[in-house]
Short mmCIF file of C-alpha atoms in Angstrom, two decimals:
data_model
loop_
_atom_site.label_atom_id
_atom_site.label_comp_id
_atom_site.label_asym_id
_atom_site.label_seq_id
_atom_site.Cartn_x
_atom_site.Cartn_y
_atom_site.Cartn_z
CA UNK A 1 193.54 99.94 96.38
CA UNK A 2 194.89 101.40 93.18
CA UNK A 3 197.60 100.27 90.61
CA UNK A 4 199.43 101.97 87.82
CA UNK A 5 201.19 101.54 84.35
CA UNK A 6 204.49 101.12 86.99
CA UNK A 7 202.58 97.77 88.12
CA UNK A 8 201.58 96.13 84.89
CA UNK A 9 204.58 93.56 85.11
CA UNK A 10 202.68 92.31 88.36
CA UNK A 11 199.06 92.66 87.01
CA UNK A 12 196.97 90.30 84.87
CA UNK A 13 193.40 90.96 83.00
CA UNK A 14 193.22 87.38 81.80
CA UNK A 15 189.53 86.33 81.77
CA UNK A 16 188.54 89.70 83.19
CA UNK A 17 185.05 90.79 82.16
CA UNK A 18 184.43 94.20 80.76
CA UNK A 19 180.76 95.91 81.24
CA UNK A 20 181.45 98.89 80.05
CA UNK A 21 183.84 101.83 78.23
CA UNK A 22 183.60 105.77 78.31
CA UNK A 23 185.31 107.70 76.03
CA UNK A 24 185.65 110.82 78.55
CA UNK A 25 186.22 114.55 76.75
CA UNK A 26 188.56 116.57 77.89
CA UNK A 27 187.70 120.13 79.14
CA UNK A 28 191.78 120.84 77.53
CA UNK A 29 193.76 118.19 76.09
CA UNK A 30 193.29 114.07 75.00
CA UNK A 31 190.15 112.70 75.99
CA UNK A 32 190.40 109.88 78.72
CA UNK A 33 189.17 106.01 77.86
CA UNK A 34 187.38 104.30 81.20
CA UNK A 35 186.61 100.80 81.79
CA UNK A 36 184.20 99.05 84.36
CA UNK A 37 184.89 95.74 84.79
CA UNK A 38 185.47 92.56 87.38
CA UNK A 39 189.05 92.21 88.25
CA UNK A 40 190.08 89.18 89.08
CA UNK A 41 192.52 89.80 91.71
CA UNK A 42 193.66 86.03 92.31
CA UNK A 43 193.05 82.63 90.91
CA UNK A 44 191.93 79.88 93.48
CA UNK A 45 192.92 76.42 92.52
CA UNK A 46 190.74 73.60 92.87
CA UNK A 47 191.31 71.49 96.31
CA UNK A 48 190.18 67.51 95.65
CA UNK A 49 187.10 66.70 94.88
CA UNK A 50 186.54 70.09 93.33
CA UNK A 51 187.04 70.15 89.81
CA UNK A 52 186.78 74.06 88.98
CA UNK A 53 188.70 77.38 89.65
CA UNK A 54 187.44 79.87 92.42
CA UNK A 55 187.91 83.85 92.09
CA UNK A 56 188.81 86.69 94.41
CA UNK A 57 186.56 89.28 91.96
CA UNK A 58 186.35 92.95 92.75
CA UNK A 59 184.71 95.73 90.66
CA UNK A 60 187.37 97.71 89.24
CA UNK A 61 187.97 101.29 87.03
CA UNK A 62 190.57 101.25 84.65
CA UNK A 63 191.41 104.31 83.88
CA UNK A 64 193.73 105.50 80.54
CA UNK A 65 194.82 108.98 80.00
CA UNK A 66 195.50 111.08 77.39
CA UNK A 67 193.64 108.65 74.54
CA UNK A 68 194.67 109.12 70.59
CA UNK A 69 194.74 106.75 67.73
CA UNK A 70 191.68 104.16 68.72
CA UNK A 71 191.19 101.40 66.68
CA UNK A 72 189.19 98.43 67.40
CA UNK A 73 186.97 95.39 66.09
CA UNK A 74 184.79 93.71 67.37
CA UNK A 75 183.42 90.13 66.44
CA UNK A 76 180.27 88.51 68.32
CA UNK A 77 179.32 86.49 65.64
CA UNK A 78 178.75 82.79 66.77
CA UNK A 79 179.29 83.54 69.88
CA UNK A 80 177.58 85.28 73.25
CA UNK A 81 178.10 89.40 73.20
CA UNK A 82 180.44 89.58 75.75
CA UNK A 83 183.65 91.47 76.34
CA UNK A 84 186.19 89.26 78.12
CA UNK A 85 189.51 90.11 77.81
CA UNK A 86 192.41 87.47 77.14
CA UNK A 87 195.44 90.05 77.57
CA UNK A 88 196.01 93.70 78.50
CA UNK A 89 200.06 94.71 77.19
CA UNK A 90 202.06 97.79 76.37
CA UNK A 91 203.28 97.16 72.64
CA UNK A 92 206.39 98.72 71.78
CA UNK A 93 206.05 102.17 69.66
CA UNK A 94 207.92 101.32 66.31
CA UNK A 95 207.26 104.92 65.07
CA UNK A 96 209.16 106.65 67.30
CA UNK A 97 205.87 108.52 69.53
CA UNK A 98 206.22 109.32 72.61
CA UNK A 99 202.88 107.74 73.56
CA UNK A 100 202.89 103.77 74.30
CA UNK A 101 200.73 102.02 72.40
CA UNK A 102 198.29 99.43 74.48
CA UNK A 103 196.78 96.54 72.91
CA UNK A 104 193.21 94.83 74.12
CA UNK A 105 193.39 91.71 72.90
CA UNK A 106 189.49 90.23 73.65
CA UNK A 107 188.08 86.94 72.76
CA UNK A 108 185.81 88.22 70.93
CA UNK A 109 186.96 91.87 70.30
CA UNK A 110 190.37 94.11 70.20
CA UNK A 111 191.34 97.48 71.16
CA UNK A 112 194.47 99.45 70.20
CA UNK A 113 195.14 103.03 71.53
CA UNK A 114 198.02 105.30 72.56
CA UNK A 115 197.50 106.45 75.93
CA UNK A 116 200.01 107.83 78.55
CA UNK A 117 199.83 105.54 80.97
CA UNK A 118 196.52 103.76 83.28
CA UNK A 119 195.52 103.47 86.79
CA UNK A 120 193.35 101.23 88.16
CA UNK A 121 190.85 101.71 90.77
CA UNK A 122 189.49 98.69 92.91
CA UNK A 123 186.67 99.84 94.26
CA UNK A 124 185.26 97.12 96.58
CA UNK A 125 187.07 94.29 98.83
CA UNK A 126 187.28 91.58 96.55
CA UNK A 127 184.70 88.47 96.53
CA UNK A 128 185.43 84.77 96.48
CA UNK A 129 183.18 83.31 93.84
CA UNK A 130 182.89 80.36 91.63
CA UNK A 131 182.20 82.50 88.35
CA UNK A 132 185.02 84.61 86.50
CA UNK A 133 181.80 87.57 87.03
CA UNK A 134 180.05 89.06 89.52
CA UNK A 135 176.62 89.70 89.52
CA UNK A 136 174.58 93.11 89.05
CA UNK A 137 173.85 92.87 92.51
CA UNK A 138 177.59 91.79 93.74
CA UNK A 139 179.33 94.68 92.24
CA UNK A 140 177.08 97.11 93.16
CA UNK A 141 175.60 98.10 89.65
CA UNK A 142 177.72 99.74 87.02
CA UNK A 143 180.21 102.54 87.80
CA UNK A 144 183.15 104.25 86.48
CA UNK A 145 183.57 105.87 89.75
CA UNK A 146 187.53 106.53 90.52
CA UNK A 147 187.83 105.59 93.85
CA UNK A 148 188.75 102.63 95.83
CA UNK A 149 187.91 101.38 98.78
CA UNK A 150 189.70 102.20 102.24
#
């Protein structure tokens, strides 16, 4: 399965865990910006007794192309070094480029970056689990592989 900038309306990266990013040269042109992360690809409410959430979790590549103007900050003081993110969004370009700008908004950290657009790569069925992560051994190790699964 793989998404696009023309599905962001229908996408969410709330609570989605990030375990790593690749600033990719480019042989010619912008350099490329990868993510590896857990997707959560649906929310499960709880059914009586339960208390807590379930999660349809796959490993995922997100994929941004054409990368300028990175600026970012990142704040683990207090708190656990992890990179969860709270909202992925296309800002509005106020300075007239042709570019969008996207904004990373973490809980701990936040990314800015002009890119032309993203795709997404899910690269395993998803998992139903009781964590908003998957384990090493879940998701198959780390990977910014750009393929998904048949």
């Amino acid at each position: 399965m793989t998404w696009s900038d023309a599905d962001l309306e229908a996408m969410s990266w709330h609570d989605v865990t990030i375990h790593g990013l690749y600033v990719q040269p480019a042989e010619q042109g912008m350099p490329r910006l990868l993510f590896d992360l857990d997707y959560i690809v649906r929310w499960v409410h709880p059914v009586p007794p339960a208390r807590t959430f379930s999660f349809w979790i796959a490993p995922a590549t997100l994929v941004f192309d054409d990368v300028t103007d990175m600026v970012g900050d990142v704040d683990f003081s207090g708190s656990l070094p992890e990179l969860m993110v709270d909202e992925l969004r296309r800002v509005s370009a106020e300075d007239g480029s042709v570019e969008p700008l996207w904004h990373i908004e973490g809980h701990a950290f936040d990314l800015r970056f002009r890119a032309s657009g993203f795709r997404q790569f899910i690269r395993q069925p998803p998992l139903l689990v009781s964590q908003r992560v998957l384990l090493h051994s879940e998701r198959g190790g780390y990977s910014f592989a750009e393929t998904a699964f048949a």
